[in-house]
PDB file of C-alpha atoms in Angstrom:
ATOM      1  CA  UNK A  58     104.834 168.038  80.787  1.00 68.00           C
ATOM      2  CA  UNK A  59     105.652 164.305  80.996  1.00 72.00           C
ATOM      3  CA  UNK A  60     108.861 164.762  79.027  1.00 76.00           C
ATOM      4  CA  UNK A  61     109.976 167.560  81.336  1.00 86.00           C
ATOM      5  CA  UNK A  62     109.350 165.338  84.402  1.00 87.00           C
ATOM      6  CA  UNK A  63     111.319 162.460  82.856  1.00 89.00           C
ATOM      7  CA  UNK A  64     114.088 164.892  81.904  1.00 88.00           C
ATOM      8  CA  UNK A  65     114.325 166.216  85.471  1.00 89.00           C
ATOM      9  CA  UNK A  66     114.488 162.643  86.922  1.00 88.00           C
ATOM     10  CA  UNK A  67     117.247 161.692  84.500  1.00 89.00           C
ATOM     11  CA  UNK A  68     119.121 164.930  85.260  1.00 90.00           C
ATOM     12  CA  UNK A  69     118.841 164.331  89.036  1.00 89.00           C
ATOM     13  CA  UNK A  70     119.978 160.714  88.600  1.00 89.00           C
ATOM     14  CA  UNK A  71     123.004 161.816  86.620  1.00 91.00           C
ATOM     15  CA  UNK A  72     123.820 164.566  89.151  1.00 92.00           C
ATOM     16  CA  UNK A  73     123.531 162.308  92.276  1.00 92.00           C
ATOM     17  CA  UNK A  74     124.482 158.751  91.163  1.00 92.00           C
ATOM     18  CA  UNK A  75     125.449 157.522  94.657  1.00 94.00           C
ATOM     19  CA  UNK A  76     122.071 158.498  96.135  1.00 93.00           C
ATOM     20  CA  UNK A  77     120.266 156.825  93.194  1.00 92.00           C
ATOM     21  CA  UNK A  78     122.326 153.653  93.719  1.00 94.00           C
ATOM     22  CA  UNK A  79     121.562 153.574  97.468  1.00 96.00           C
ATOM     23  CA  UNK A  80     117.845 154.149  96.789  1.00 94.00           C
ATOM     24  CA  UNK A  81     117.828 151.355  94.168  1.00 94.00           C
ATOM     25  CA  UNK A  82     119.522 148.912  96.556  1.00 96.00           C
ATOM     26  CA  UNK A  83     117.119 149.889  99.378  1.00 97.00           C
ATOM     27  CA  UNK A  84     114.084 149.409  97.124  1.00 96.00           C
ATOM     28  CA  UNK A  85     115.427 146.027  95.945  1.00 97.00           C
ATOM     29  CA  UNK A  86     116.036 144.931  99.563  1.00 97.00           C
ATOM     30  CA  UNK A  87     112.525 146.037 100.583  1.00 96.00           C
ATOM     31  CA  UNK A  88     111.030 144.151  97.624  1.00 96.00           C
ATOM     32  CA  UNK A  89     113.057 141.066  98.535  1.00 95.00           C
ATOM     33  CA  UNK A  90     111.855 141.146 102.167  1.00 94.00           C
ATOM     34  CA  UNK A  91     108.267 141.633 101.047  1.00 94.00           C
ATOM     35  CA  UNK A  92     108.487 138.703  98.628  1.00 91.00           C
ATOM     36  CA  UNK A  93     110.075 136.444 101.234  1.00 89.00           C
ATOM     37  CA  UNK A  94     107.274 137.158 103.721  1.00 89.00           C
ATOM     38  CA  UNK A  95     104.283 137.202 101.380  1.00 86.00           C
ATOM     39  CA  UNK A  96     105.007 134.767  98.533  1.00 84.00           C
ATOM     40  CA  UNK A  97     105.390 131.013  98.962  1.00 78.00           C
ATOM     41  CA  UNK A  98     106.034 128.285  96.451  1.00 77.00           C
ATOM     42  CA  UNK A  99     104.906 124.690  96.907  1.00 77.00           C
ATOM     43  CA  UNK A 100     105.020 121.659  94.675  1.00 77.00           C
ATOM     44  CA  UNK A 101     102.077 120.062  96.482  1.00 74.00           C
ATOM     45  CA  UNK A 102      99.228 120.336  94.001  1.00 73.00           C
ATOM     46  CA  UNK A 103      96.694 119.944  96.822  1.00 72.00           C
ATOM     47  CA  UNK A 104      97.864 123.263  98.272  1.00 76.00           C
ATOM     48  CA  UNK A 105      97.251 125.124  95.016  1.00 77.00           C
ATOM     49  CA  UNK A 106      93.451 124.908  95.335  1.00 80.00           C
ATOM     50  CA  UNK A 107      91.610 126.873  97.992  1.00 81.00           C
ATOM     51  CA  UNK A 108      90.108 124.893 100.862  1.00 83.00           C
ATOM     52  CA  UNK A 109      87.058 127.177 100.946  1.00 87.00           C
ATOM     53  CA  UNK A 110      85.266 125.292  98.164  1.00 88.00           C
ATOM     54  CA  UNK A 111      82.733 122.703  99.299  1.00 91.00           C
ATOM     55  CA  UNK A 112      84.068 119.967  97.013  1.00 89.00           C
ATOM     56  CA  UNK A 113      87.596 120.598  98.279  1.00 87.00           C
ATOM     57  CA  UNK A 114      86.405 120.252 101.890  1.00 89.00           C
ATOM     58  CA  UNK A 115      84.801 116.890 101.004  1.00 90.00           C
ATOM     59  CA  UNK A 116      88.055 115.788  99.400  1.00 87.00           C
ATOM     60  CA  UNK A 117      90.018 116.744 102.534  1.00 86.00           C
ATOM     61  CA  UNK A 118      87.516 114.832 104.698  1.00 89.00           C
ATOM     62  CA  UNK A 119      87.958 111.765 102.463  1.00 87.00           C
ATOM     63  CA  UNK A 120      91.758 112.024 102.743  1.00 84.00           C
ATOM     64  CA  UNK A 121      91.471 112.281 106.533  1.00 85.00           C
ATOM     65  CA  UNK A 122      89.162 109.240 106.651  1.00 87.00           C
ATOM     66  CA  UNK A 123      91.480 107.098 104.472  1.00 83.00           C
ATOM     67  CA  UNK A 124      95.073 108.173 105.178  1.00 78.00           C
ATOM     68  CA  UNK A 125      96.507 104.913 103.800  1.00 73.00           C
ATOM     69  CA  UNK A 126      95.463 105.973 100.290  1.00 73.00           C
ATOM     70  CA  UNK A 127      97.591 109.131 100.412  1.00 74.00           C
ATOM     71  CA  UNK A 128     101.225 109.560  99.427  1.00 76.00           C
ATOM     72  CA  UNK A 129     101.313 106.330  97.452  1.00 80.00           C
ATOM     73  CA  UNK A 130     103.804 105.241  94.870  1.00 82.00           C
ATOM     74  CA  UNK A 131     102.378 102.584  92.583  1.00 85.00           C
ATOM     75  CA  UNK A 132     104.695 100.442  90.490  1.00 88.00           C
ATOM     76  CA  UNK A 133     103.414  98.332  87.589  1.00 89.00           C
ATOM     77  CA  UNK A 134     105.776  95.577  86.487  1.00 89.00           C
ATOM     78  CA  UNK A 135     105.543  93.822  83.150  1.00 89.00           C
ATOM     79  CA  UNK A 136     107.755  91.019  81.949  1.00 88.00           C
ATOM     80  CA  UNK A 137     108.271  88.670  79.034  1.00 90.00           C
ATOM     81  CA  UNK A 138     106.661  85.914  81.106  1.00 89.00           C
ATOM     82  CA  UNK A 139     104.498  85.994  84.250  1.00 84.00           C
ATOM     83  CA  UNK A 140     107.263  84.238  86.165  1.00 85.00           C
ATOM     84  CA  UNK A 141     109.799  86.945  85.291  1.00 90.00           C
ATOM     85  CA  UNK A 142     107.356  89.690  86.281  1.00 89.00           C
ATOM     86  CA  UNK A 143     106.592  87.903  89.573  1.00 86.00           C
ATOM     87  CA  UNK A 144     110.294  87.498  90.304  1.00 89.00           C
ATOM     88  CA  UNK A 145     110.972  91.168  89.552  1.00 91.00           C
ATOM     89  CA  UNK A 146     108.047  92.270  91.740  1.00 90.00           C
ATOM     90  CA  UNK A 147     109.236  90.112  94.635  1.00 88.00           C
ATOM     91  CA  UNK A 148     112.810  91.417  94.368  1.00 91.00           C
ATOM     92  CA  UNK A 149     111.644  95.039  94.136  1.00 91.00           C
ATOM     93  CA  UNK A 150     109.318  94.665  97.135  1.00 90.00           C
ATOM     94  CA  UNK A 151     112.125  93.104  99.179  1.00 90.00           C
ATOM     95  CA  UNK A 152     114.568  95.865  98.189  1.00 92.00           C
ATOM     96  CA  UNK A 153     112.103  98.633  99.070  1.00 91.00           C
ATOM     97  CA  UNK A 154     111.091  96.979 102.342  1.00 89.00           C
ATOM     98  CA  UNK A 155     114.753  96.865 103.378  1.00 92.00           C
ATOM     99  CA  UNK A 156     114.762 100.698 103.474  1.00 90.00           C
ATOM    100  CA  UNK A 157     112.092 101.607 106.067  1.00 88.00           C
ATOM    101  CA  UNK A 158     113.539 105.088 106.547  1.00 89.00           C
ATOM    102  CA  UNK A 159     112.533 105.935 102.970  1.00 86.00           C
ATOM    103  CA  UNK A 160     109.438 103.761 102.546  1.00 84.00           C
ATOM    104  CA  UNK A 161     106.979 103.580 105.446  1.00 82.00           C
ATOM    105  CA  UNK A 162     105.337 100.430 104.159  1.00 84.00           C
ATOM    106  CA  UNK A 163     105.650  98.227 101.115  1.00 86.00           C
ATOM    107  CA  UNK A 164     102.643  96.184  99.994  1.00 84.00           C
ATOM    108  CA  UNK A 165     102.009  93.911  97.067  1.00 84.00           C
ATOM    109  CA  UNK A 166      98.277  93.799  96.408  1.00 79.00           C
ATOM    110  CA  UNK A 167      98.751  90.803  94.089  1.00 77.00           C
ATOM    111  CA  UNK A 168     101.212  88.758  96.116  1.00 75.00           C
ATOM    112  CA  UNK A 169     102.906  88.055  99.388  1.00 73.00           C
ATOM    113  CA  UNK A 170     102.605  85.233 101.927  1.00 74.00           C
ATOM    114  CA  UNK A 171      98.801  85.322 102.012  1.00 76.00           C
ATOM    115  CA  UNK A 172      98.427  84.969  98.236  1.00 75.00           C
ATOM    116  CA  UNK A 173     101.111  82.291  98.135  1.00 73.00           C
ATOM    117  CA  UNK A 174      98.887  80.136 100.378  1.00 75.00           C
ATOM    118  CA  UNK A 175      95.417  81.288  99.292  1.00 73.00           C
ATOM    119  CA  UNK A 176      95.864  82.522  95.742  1.00 70.00           C
ATOM    120  CA  UNK A 177      93.369  80.090  94.237  1.00 66.00           C
ATOM    121  CA  UNK A 178      90.585  81.649  96.292  1.00 71.00           C
ATOM    122  CA  UNK A 179      90.770  84.796  94.191  1.00 71.00           C
ATOM    123  CA  UNK A 180      90.463  83.193  90.772  1.00 74.00           C
ATOM    124  CA  UNK A 181      87.166  83.150  88.937  1.00 78.00           C
ATOM    125  CA  UNK A 182      85.104  79.961  89.452  1.00 80.00           C
ATOM    126  CA  UNK A 183      85.834  78.818  85.889  1.00 85.00           C
ATOM    127  CA  UNK A 184      89.579  79.174  86.386  1.00 83.00           C
ATOM    128  CA  UNK A 185      89.397  77.349  89.730  1.00 80.00           C
ATOM    129  CA  UNK A 186      87.512  74.471  88.027  1.00 85.00           C
ATOM    130  CA  UNK A 187      90.053  74.337  85.204  1.00 86.00           C
ATOM    131  CA  UNK A 188      92.979  74.388  87.649  1.00 84.00           C
ATOM    132  CA  UNK A 189      91.381  71.696  89.803  1.00 83.00           C
ATOM    133  CA  UNK A 190      90.721  69.488  86.766  1.00 85.00           C
ATOM    134  CA  UNK A 191      94.340  69.897  85.686  1.00 83.00           C
ATOM    135  CA  UNK A 192      95.573  68.963  89.150  1.00 81.00           C
ATOM    136  CA  UNK A 193      93.281  65.939  89.220  1.00 82.00           C
ATOM    137  CA  UNK A 194      94.477  64.806  85.790  1.00 80.00           C
ATOM    138  CA  UNK A 195      98.074  65.020  86.931  1.00 78.00           C
ATOM    139  CA  UNK A 196      97.450  63.615  90.412  1.00 79.00           C
ATOM    140  CA  UNK A 197      99.138  60.282  89.710  1.00 76.00           C
ATOM    141  CA  UNK A 198     102.206  61.947  88.281  1.00 77.00           C
ATOM    142  CA  UNK A 199     102.375  64.556  91.015  1.00 79.00           C
ATOM    143  CA  UNK A 200     102.142  61.853  93.687  1.00 80.00           C
ATOM    144  CA  UNK A 201     104.969  59.894  92.071  1.00 79.00           C
ATOM    145  CA  UNK A 202     107.103  63.019  91.819  1.00 80.00           C
ATOM    146  CA  UNK A 203     106.324  63.981  95.416  1.00 82.00           C
ATOM    147  CA  UNK A 204     107.436  60.529  96.560  1.00 83.00           C
ATOM    148  CA  UNK A 205     110.731  60.757  94.644  1.00 83.00           C
ATOM    149  CA  UNK A 206     111.542  64.323  93.487  1.00 82.00           C
ATOM    150  CA  UNK A 207     114.949  63.342  92.093  1.00 85.00           C
ATOM    151  CA  UNK A 208     115.879  62.865  88.446  1.00 86.00           C
ATOM    152  CA  UNK A 209     115.383  59.148  88.951  1.00 86.00           C
ATOM    153  CA  UNK A 210     111.781  59.787  90.045  1.00 82.00           C
ATOM    154  CA  UNK A 211     111.130  62.045  87.045  1.00 84.00           C
ATOM    155  CA  UNK A 212     112.464  59.418  84.624  1.00 84.00           C
ATOM    156  CA  UNK A 213     110.511  56.648  86.354  1.00 82.00           C
ATOM    157  CA  UNK A 214     107.319  58.704  86.067  1.00 80.00           C
ATOM    158  CA  UNK A 215     107.952  59.318  82.372  1.00 81.00           C
ATOM    159  CA  UNK A 216     108.723  55.638  81.786  1.00 79.00           C
ATOM    160  CA  UNK A 217     105.472  54.511  83.389  1.00 76.00           C
ATOM    161  CA  UNK A 218     103.325  57.254  81.841  1.00 72.00           C
ATOM    162  CA  UNK A 219     104.341  56.965  78.166  1.00 71.00           C
ATOM    163  CA  UNK A 220     102.562  53.618  77.607  1.00 67.00           C
ATOM    164  CA  UNK A 221      99.400  54.948  79.300  1.00 62.00           C
ATOM    165  CA  UNK A 222      99.400  58.080  77.179  1.00 62.00           C
ATOM    166  CA  UNK A 223      99.965  56.139  73.957  1.00 61.00           C
ATOM    167  CA  UNK A 224      97.322  53.530  74.807  1.00 56.00           C
ATOM    168  CA  UNK A 225      94.774  56.133  75.907  1.00 55.00           C
ATOM    169  CA  UNK A 226      95.175  57.935  72.590  1.00 58.00           C
ATOM    170  CA  UNK A 227      94.331  54.688  70.843  1.00 55.00           C
ATOM    171  CA  UNK A 228      91.305  54.213  73.117  1.00 56.00           C
ATOM    172  CA  UNK A 229      92.595  51.092  74.877  1.00 55.00           C
ATOM    173  CA  UNK A 230      93.062  52.518  78.387  1.00 52.00           C
ATOM    174  CA  UNK A 231      90.475  54.217  80.543  1.00 55.00           C
ATOM    175  CA  UNK A 232      91.066  56.307  83.621  1.00 53.00           C
ATOM    176  CA  UNK A 233      89.908  53.502  85.926  1.00 54.00           C
ATOM    177  CA  UNK A 234      92.258  50.945  84.391  1.00 56.00           C
ATOM    178  CA  UNK A 235      95.200  53.346  84.623  1.00 54.00           C
ATOM    179  CA  UNK A 236      94.475  53.963  88.314  1.00 52.00           C
ATOM    180  CA  UNK A 237      94.259  50.237  88.997  1.00 53.00           C
ATOM    181  CA  UNK A 238      97.470  49.582  87.097  1.00 53.00           C
ATOM    182  CA  UNK A 239      99.398  52.503  88.574  1.00 52.00           C
ATOM    183  CA  UNK A 240      99.015  51.169  92.112  1.00 50.00           C
ATOM    184  CA  UNK A 241     100.693  47.915  91.048  1.00 50.00           C
ATOM    185  CA  UNK A 242     104.162  47.506  89.618  1.00 53.00           C
ATOM    186  CA  UNK A 243     104.785  49.312  86.322  1.00 52.00           C
ATOM    187  CA  UNK A 244     104.348  47.094  83.279  1.00 52.00           C
ATOM    188  CA  UNK A 245     104.255  47.532  79.560  1.00 52.00           C
ATOM    189  CA  UNK A 246     100.878  47.496  77.820  1.00 48.00           C
ATOM    190  CA  UNK A 247     100.217  45.798  74.541  1.00 48.00           C
ATOM    191  CA  UNK A 248      98.976  48.002  71.742  1.00 49.00           C
ATOM    192  CA  UNK A 249      97.379  45.172  69.742  1.00 47.00           C
TER     193      UNK A 249
END
């Protein structure tokens, strides 16, 4: 019975090819219209999950409460040295900020004008102590360099500091004596 039905369809198709072609095109057009109206494709992964689930509704409420955390592009920059990475991050942030039509806002959570002025506030207490001690140890040299930041000032600072460093390694100069001497004219110390 099935073979006779298939045979009759094939025979009718062979006998009336133009009608079969028109019917095939009409069916294809109807399928195309149906697909265009009923099927949609999106690349947004948030749209792929139904909003009827309770956890999905909580997620949507969270996104509505914190819109600044949505549609983010995060860039992690690594470099051979911290200075190179900082330079690359600053250049990239400036380049992206110059295109506001493509990037609504550009932020550097680890840098910018605020961190340039207040960066030490965000170090751990141990690192702040170590940095402060280092600045205090170099205070005399930094003051001399601030007074004369030219090559002449650098060489003068080196000339006056070498005897102090050598003598302090031998135990002949204390911090107090170097402070008292540094305020006067530079002089050579005896290493006897």
